[in-house]
XYZ file of N, CA and C in Angstrom:
486
model
N 21.065 74.380 141.379
C 21.668 74.132 142.671
C 22.264 72.741 142.637
N 23.435 72.570 143.172
C 24.062 71.260 143.146
C 24.834 71.052 141.864
N 25.206 69.835 141.624
C 26.005 69.475 140.467
C 25.130 69.470 139.217
N 25.537 70.231 138.189
C 24.725 70.326 136.967
C 24.537 68.975 136.303
N 25.445 68.022 136.562
C 25.306 66.706 135.946
C 24.047 65.990 136.440
N 23.548 66.378 137.614
C 22.316 65.770 138.115
C 21.130 66.090 137.217
N 21.245 67.168 136.444
C 20.138 67.596 135.598
C 20.199 66.999 134.201
N 21.305 66.366 133.854
C 21.390 65.731 132.544
C 20.392 64.587 132.514
N 19.671 64.517 131.449
C 18.603 63.532 131.340
C 18.923 62.529 130.255
N 18.499 61.316 130.463
C 18.695 60.300 129.439
C 17.841 60.628 128.221
N 18.231 60.089 127.084
C 17.465 60.281 125.852
C 16.033 59.810 126.065
N 15.869 58.671 126.736
C 14.525 58.138 126.982
C 13.681 59.119 127.802
N 14.271 59.692 128.862
C 13.544 60.652 129.698
C 13.242 61.926 128.911
N 14.169 62.344 128.047
C 13.924 63.524 127.231
C 12.703 63.311 126.355
N 12.619 62.135 125.750
C 11.459 61.863 124.890
C 10.175 61.856 125.701
N 10.223 61.311 126.904
C 9.041 61.303 127.765
C 8.616 62.731 128.094
N 9.585 63.631 128.252
C 9.283 65.014 128.609
C 9.038 65.886 127.390
N 9.143 65.322 126.208
C 8.963 66.092 124.974
C 10.006 67.192 124.838
N 11.243 66.904 125.245
C 12.324 67.864 125.026
C 12.689 67.818 123.555
N 12.794 68.966 122.950
C 13.147 69.048 121.545
C 14.356 69.964 121.388
N 15.365 69.471 120.664
C 16.495 70.334 120.334
C 16.028 71.392 119.355
N 16.505 72.591 119.562
C 16.199 73.695 118.663
C 17.516 74.253 118.160
N 17.689 74.311 116.841
C 18.941 74.783 116.267
C 18.905 76.271 115.946
N 17.740 76.869 115.973
C 17.614 78.286 115.674
C 16.152 78.681 115.645
N 15.891 79.752 114.938
C 14.516 80.247 114.821
C 14.253 80.652 113.381
N 13.032 80.463 112.962
C 12.577 80.919 111.654
C 11.478 81.936 111.907
N 11.588 83.077 111.260
C 10.673 84.175 111.521
C 9.985 84.660 110.258
N 8.757 85.088 110.411
C 8.053 85.886 109.420
C 7.809 87.196 110.151
N 8.505 88.232 109.703
C 8.574 89.449 110.500
C 8.575 90.651 109.579
N 7.834 91.660 109.932
C 7.839 92.902 109.166
C 7.063 92.783 107.866
N 7.422 93.610 106.906
C 6.687 93.696 105.647
C 6.967 92.530 104.705
N 8.110 91.849 104.879
C 8.487 90.753 103.980
C 7.803 89.458 104.413
N 6.957 88.877 103.550
C 6.251 87.656 103.936
C 7.115 86.390 103.865
N 8.337 86.515 103.333
C 9.218 85.350 103.218
C 9.882 85.048 104.562
N 9.829 83.793 105.004
C 10.488 83.434 106.263
C 12.004 83.569 106.148
N 12.659 83.912 107.250
C 14.120 83.942 107.321
C 14.524 83.294 108.631
N 15.727 82.737 108.646
C 16.171 81.952 109.800
C 17.511 82.434 110.325
N 17.735 82.192 111.613
C 19.049 82.375 112.230
C 19.309 81.155 113.101
N 20.597 80.910 113.373
C 20.997 79.675 114.039
C 21.888 79.966 115.241
N 21.655 79.243 116.322
C 22.451 79.417 117.534
C 23.934 79.197 117.261
N 24.270 78.248 116.399
C 25.664 77.917 116.105
C 26.406 79.077 115.443
N 25.683 80.023 114.834
C 26.318 81.160 114.168
C 26.805 82.220 115.150
N 26.395 82.131 116.399
C 26.788 83.099 117.415
C 28.064 82.599 118.090
N 29.210 83.239 117.859
C 30.479 82.742 118.417
C 30.402 82.574 119.930
N 30.908 81.456 120.391
C 30.947 81.195 121.826
C 29.671 80.618 122.402
N 28.665 80.467 121.584
C 27.394 79.944 122.076
C 27.265 78.466 121.750
N 26.318 77.837 122.371
C 26.040 76.427 122.092
C 25.289 76.324 120.757
N 25.468 75.215 120.038
C 24.838 75.090 118.722
C 23.335 74.815 118.777
N 22.827 74.459 119.946
C 21.390 74.206 120.049
C 20.848 74.787 121.346
N 19.575 74.942 121.360
C 18.814 75.256 122.562
C 17.865 74.089 122.737
N 17.014 74.133 123.722
C 16.036 73.068 123.841
C 14.741 73.607 124.412
N 13.699 72.879 124.175
C 12.374 73.253 124.628
C 11.854 72.118 125.487
N 11.281 72.458 126.621
C 10.790 71.443 127.539
C 9.330 71.714 127.891
N 8.684 70.703 128.424
C 7.382 70.911 129.039
C 7.691 71.588 130.372
N 7.368 72.845 130.486
C 7.830 73.673 131.603
C 7.455 73.105 132.968
N 6.240 72.629 133.125
C 5.818 72.123 134.433
C 6.654 70.919 134.854
N 6.991 70.049 133.909
C 7.798 68.872 134.234
C 9.238 69.257 134.542
N 9.792 70.192 133.782
C 11.169 70.617 134.018
C 11.275 71.357 135.354
N 10.298 72.211 135.659
C 10.282 72.903 136.948
C 10.268 71.905 138.098
N 9.500 70.823 137.943
C 9.432 69.797 138.977
C 10.795 69.127 139.173
N 11.513 68.863 138.085
C 12.857 68.279 138.182
C 13.786 69.229 138.925
N 13.747 70.521 138.589
C 14.604 71.493 139.259
C 14.271 71.601 140.739
N 12.982 71.606 141.074
C 12.548 71.708 142.464
C 13.011 70.496 143.272
N 12.829 69.301 142.718
C 13.263 68.083 143.416
C 14.783 68.054 143.572
N 15.516 68.543 142.570
C 16.969 68.585 142.652
C 17.408 69.548 143.757
N 16.775 70.698 143.856
C 17.114 71.650 144.919
C 16.852 71.031 146.285
N 15.708 70.375 146.448
C 15.374 69.717 147.707
C 16.393 68.640 148.053
N 16.774 67.869 147.058
C 17.763 66.800 147.237
C 19.092 67.348 147.757
N 19.395 68.603 147.404
C 20.655 69.214 147.806
C 20.502 70.132 149.020
N 19.434 69.948 149.791
C 19.320 70.635 151.070
C 18.484 71.893 151.113
N 17.888 72.283 150.008
C 17.036 73.469 150.012
C 15.701 73.110 150.654
N 15.244 73.942 151.591
C 13.928 73.732 152.178
C 12.890 74.217 151.167
N 12.036 73.326 150.726
C 11.031 73.647 149.720
C 9.676 73.780 150.407
N 9.026 74.904 150.193
C 7.684 75.131 150.730
C 6.780 75.381 149.538
N 5.870 74.450 149.287
C 4.969 74.595 148.150
C 3.628 75.160 148.610
N 2.845 75.624 147.629
C 1.522 76.196 147.898
C 1.619 77.387 148.860
N 2.631 78.227 148.650
C 2.831 79.417 149.478
C 2.878 80.646 148.573
N 2.482 81.782 149.117
C 2.514 83.044 148.381
C 3.465 83.996 149.081
N 4.509 84.446 148.379
C 5.436 85.418 148.948
C 4.747 86.771 148.965
N 4.733 87.391 150.149
C 4.091 88.689 150.321
C 5.089 89.838 150.270
N 6.308 89.575 150.753
C 7.298 90.639 150.818
C 8.690 90.027 150.918
N 9.683 90.804 150.536
C 11.079 90.413 150.687
C 11.662 91.267 151.796
N 12.402 90.626 152.696
C 13.012 91.312 153.832
C 14.415 91.762 153.437
N 14.732 93.014 153.727
C 16.049 93.566 153.441
C 16.724 93.985 154.744
N 18.006 93.734 154.815
C 18.849 94.244 155.894
C 20.093 94.821 155.243
N 20.397 96.096 155.558
C 21.555 96.781 154.962
C 21.563 96.669 153.440
N 20.436 96.906 152.825
C 20.259 96.893 151.367
C 20.528 95.519 150.733
N 20.395 94.456 151.493
C 20.596 93.097 150.985
C 19.360 92.271 151.326
N 18.844 91.543 150.331
C 17.697 90.661 150.571
C 18.155 89.518 151.470
N 17.458 89.337 152.594
C 17.863 88.329 153.576
C 16.750 87.348 153.925
N 15.587 87.512 153.325
C 14.490 86.603 153.637
C 13.199 87.038 152.993
N 12.120 86.389 153.416
C 10.813 86.680 152.832
C 9.706 86.483 153.870
N 8.624 87.191 153.648
C 7.386 86.988 154.391
C 6.445 86.298 153.423
N 5.817 85.221 153.876
C 4.954 84.468 152.971
C 3.708 83.968 153.686
N 2.716 83.627 152.893
C 1.447 83.103 153.385
C 1.398 81.622 153.044
N 1.198 80.785 154.070
C 1.157 79.336 153.857
C 0.100 78.740 154.771
N -0.834 78.034 154.177
C -1.924 77.385 154.907
C -2.637 78.357 155.844
N -2.876 79.576 155.334
C -3.638 80.580 156.071
C -2.851 81.369 157.096
N -1.579 81.074 157.281
C -0.764 81.780 158.269
C 0.359 82.546 157.588
N 0.603 83.754 158.091
C 1.726 84.537 157.601
C 2.979 84.079 158.341
N 4.029 83.787 157.582
C 5.270 83.280 158.165
C 6.446 84.057 157.603
N 7.591 83.870 158.247
C 8.801 84.561 157.822
C 9.936 83.549 157.749
N 10.798 83.718 156.760
C 11.949 82.846 156.592
C 13.161 83.710 156.256
N 14.319 83.331 156.803
C 15.551 84.016 156.418
C 16.312 83.087 155.479
N 17.129 83.676 154.630
C 17.829 82.877 153.629
C 19.152 83.537 153.263
N 20.106 82.701 152.931
C 21.397 83.193 152.458
C 21.249 83.813 151.074
N 20.381 83.208 150.254
C 20.100 83.709 148.916
C 18.604 83.870 148.756
N 18.191 84.937 148.088
C 16.788 85.161 147.770
C 16.699 85.321 146.257
N 15.853 84.516 145.631
C 15.672 84.566 144.182
C 14.235 84.998 143.909
N 14.078 86.023 143.093
C 12.738 86.445 142.694
C 12.323 85.628 141.478
N 11.449 84.666 141.700
C 10.930 83.837 140.613
C 9.444 84.132 140.422
N 9.076 85.384 140.628
C 7.659 85.762 140.582
C 7.166 86.064 139.177
N 8.035 85.981 138.187
C 7.602 86.195 136.811
C 7.062 87.597 136.598
N 5.936 87.682 135.899
C 5.367 88.992 135.579
C 4.834 89.728 136.798
N 4.665 89.034 137.911
C 4.267 89.728 139.142
C 5.376 90.688 139.581
N 6.625 90.377 139.200
C 7.783 91.265 139.400
C 7.866 91.802 140.825
N 7.803 90.912 141.802
C 7.751 91.290 143.209
C 8.883 92.240 143.604
N 10.110 91.876 143.314
C 11.241 92.711 143.741
C 11.338 94.017 142.972
N 11.191 93.965 141.657
C 11.326 95.212 140.903
C 10.212 96.194 141.259
N 9.038 95.683 141.575
C 7.962 96.590 142.040
C 8.302 97.181 143.403
N 8.759 96.329 144.322
C 9.111 96.795 145.667
C 10.200 97.860 145.625
N 11.188 97.670 144.746
C 12.327 98.587 144.671
C 12.103 99.738 143.701
N 10.928 99.787 143.080
C 10.625 100.869 142.144
C 11.444 100.802 140.865
N 11.804 99.597 140.451
C 12.657 99.431 139.275
C 11.909 98.967 138.034
N 10.636 98.688 138.164
C 9.876 98.135 137.050
C 9.702 99.190 135.961
N 10.126 98.848 134.753
C 9.972 99.736 133.600
C 9.371 98.935 132.459
N 8.345 99.459 131.832
C 7.741 98.799 130.679
C 8.413 99.296 129.424
N 8.714 98.398 128.528
C 9.289 98.756 127.235
C 8.129 98.868 126.250
N 7.778 100.096 125.894
C 6.613 100.304 125.030
C 6.824 99.749 123.625
N 8.090 99.611 123.208
C 8.371 99.035 121.899
C 7.991 97.559 121.852
N 8.169 96.860 122.979
C 7.851 95.442 123.037
C 6.587 95.201 123.847
N 5.616 96.047 123.664
C 4.335 95.905 124.344
C 3.514 94.878 123.557
N 3.878 93.620 123.725
C 3.366 92.541 122.880
C 2.467 91.586 123.638
N 1.807 90.791 122.853
C 1.075 89.645 123.352
C 1.595 88.458 122.571
N 1.997 87.422 123.268
C 2.485 86.218 122.598
C 1.469 85.102 122.794
N 1.172 84.437 121.725
C 0.275 83.292 121.760
C 1.039 82.123 121.156
N 1.018 81.010 121.832
C 1.732 79.868 121.291
C 0.816 78.661 121.315
N 1.179 77.689 120.533
C 0.371 76.484 120.501
C 1.144 75.336 119.887
N 0.608 74.175 120.054
C 1.163 72.963 119.470
C 0.092 72.383 118.568
N 0.516 71.893 117.417
C -0.426 71.418 116.430
C -0.127 69.974 116.048
N -1.154 69.195 115.892
C -1.005 67.823 115.414
C -1.142 67.817 113.899
N -0.374 66.944 113.265
C -0.430 66.738 111.811
C -0.086 67.983 111.002
N 0.626 68.925 111.600
C 1.065 70.105 110.860
C 2.364 69.763 110.139
N 2.597 70.365 109.010
C 3.819 70.125 108.245
C 4.967 70.887 108.889
N 6.102 70.213 109.051
C 7.302 70.862 109.584
C 7.966 71.672 108.486
N 8.790 72.619 108.897
C 9.614 73.341 107.935
C 10.600 72.357 107.318
N 11.093 72.685 106.137
C 12.089 71.841 105.481
C 13.414 71.926 106.229
N 14.219 70.877 106.110
C 15.548 70.838 106.710
C 16.392 71.962 106.094
N 17.224 72.648 106.804
C 17.672 72.406 108.167
C 16.837 73.124 109.219
N 15.697 73.672 108.848
C 14.883 74.476 109.764
C 13.757 73.692 110.432
N 13.722 72.379 110.224
C 12.584 71.582 110.680
C 12.402 71.579 112.195
N 13.449 71.820 112.982
C 13.297 71.855 114.437
C 13.307 73.259 115.002
N 13.340 74.254 114.145
C 13.439 75.633 114.622
C 12.183 76.087 115.363
N 12.399 77.038 116.227
C 11.297 77.776 116.825
C 10.714 78.606 115.684
N 9.401 78.622 115.536
C 8.789 79.396 114.456
C 8.055 80.583 115.070
N 8.379 81.770 114.574
C 7.813 83.003 115.124
C 7.239 83.820 113.977
N 6.009 84.273 114.163
C 5.402 85.149 113.174
C 4.908 86.386 113.915
N 5.238 87.537 113.388
C 4.833 88.790 114.004
C 4.074 89.625 113.000
N 3.073 90.312 113.492
C 2.309 91.196 112.623
C 1.732 92.314 113.464
N 1.458 93.431 112.808
C 0.852 94.565 113.510
C -0.614 94.303 113.754
N -1.095 94.709 114.892
C -2.520 94.529 115.169
C -3.295 95.692 114.554
N -4.539 95.434 114.279
C -5.373 96.457 113.638
C -5.991 97.369 114.656
């Protein structure tokens, strides 16, 4: 919301937030134990890098930016339902400080993640049985990085469960 330039961060702030440029991904996938890599720059029309942020800190920056540009921010609230008029989302019913309240809005964004509030309400939720996965991630100290040019890549390893 607002001017995207407001979200550009200084190099110093990026380091404080642990933002890391990612040039691609390296995978160990399937029967072949040898890692293989792909790069964002190889996709025509795409940016040559992606980035990784500390999600809670980046979310806070986005929230403060929205507030700065006139969005009414209500924290510590639980959305209970989305209000529709003429097949268009026009607001929400939410629980805040023990009281059920209602708000109307020009735009409604479902940011409920896996709770999938809107797709459940509209009967659109579909599970992809092929990607019925569990992802576990972690950060390690003193671990060896991949060799250049893959040293900043996202590293993904997949295996079948027993």
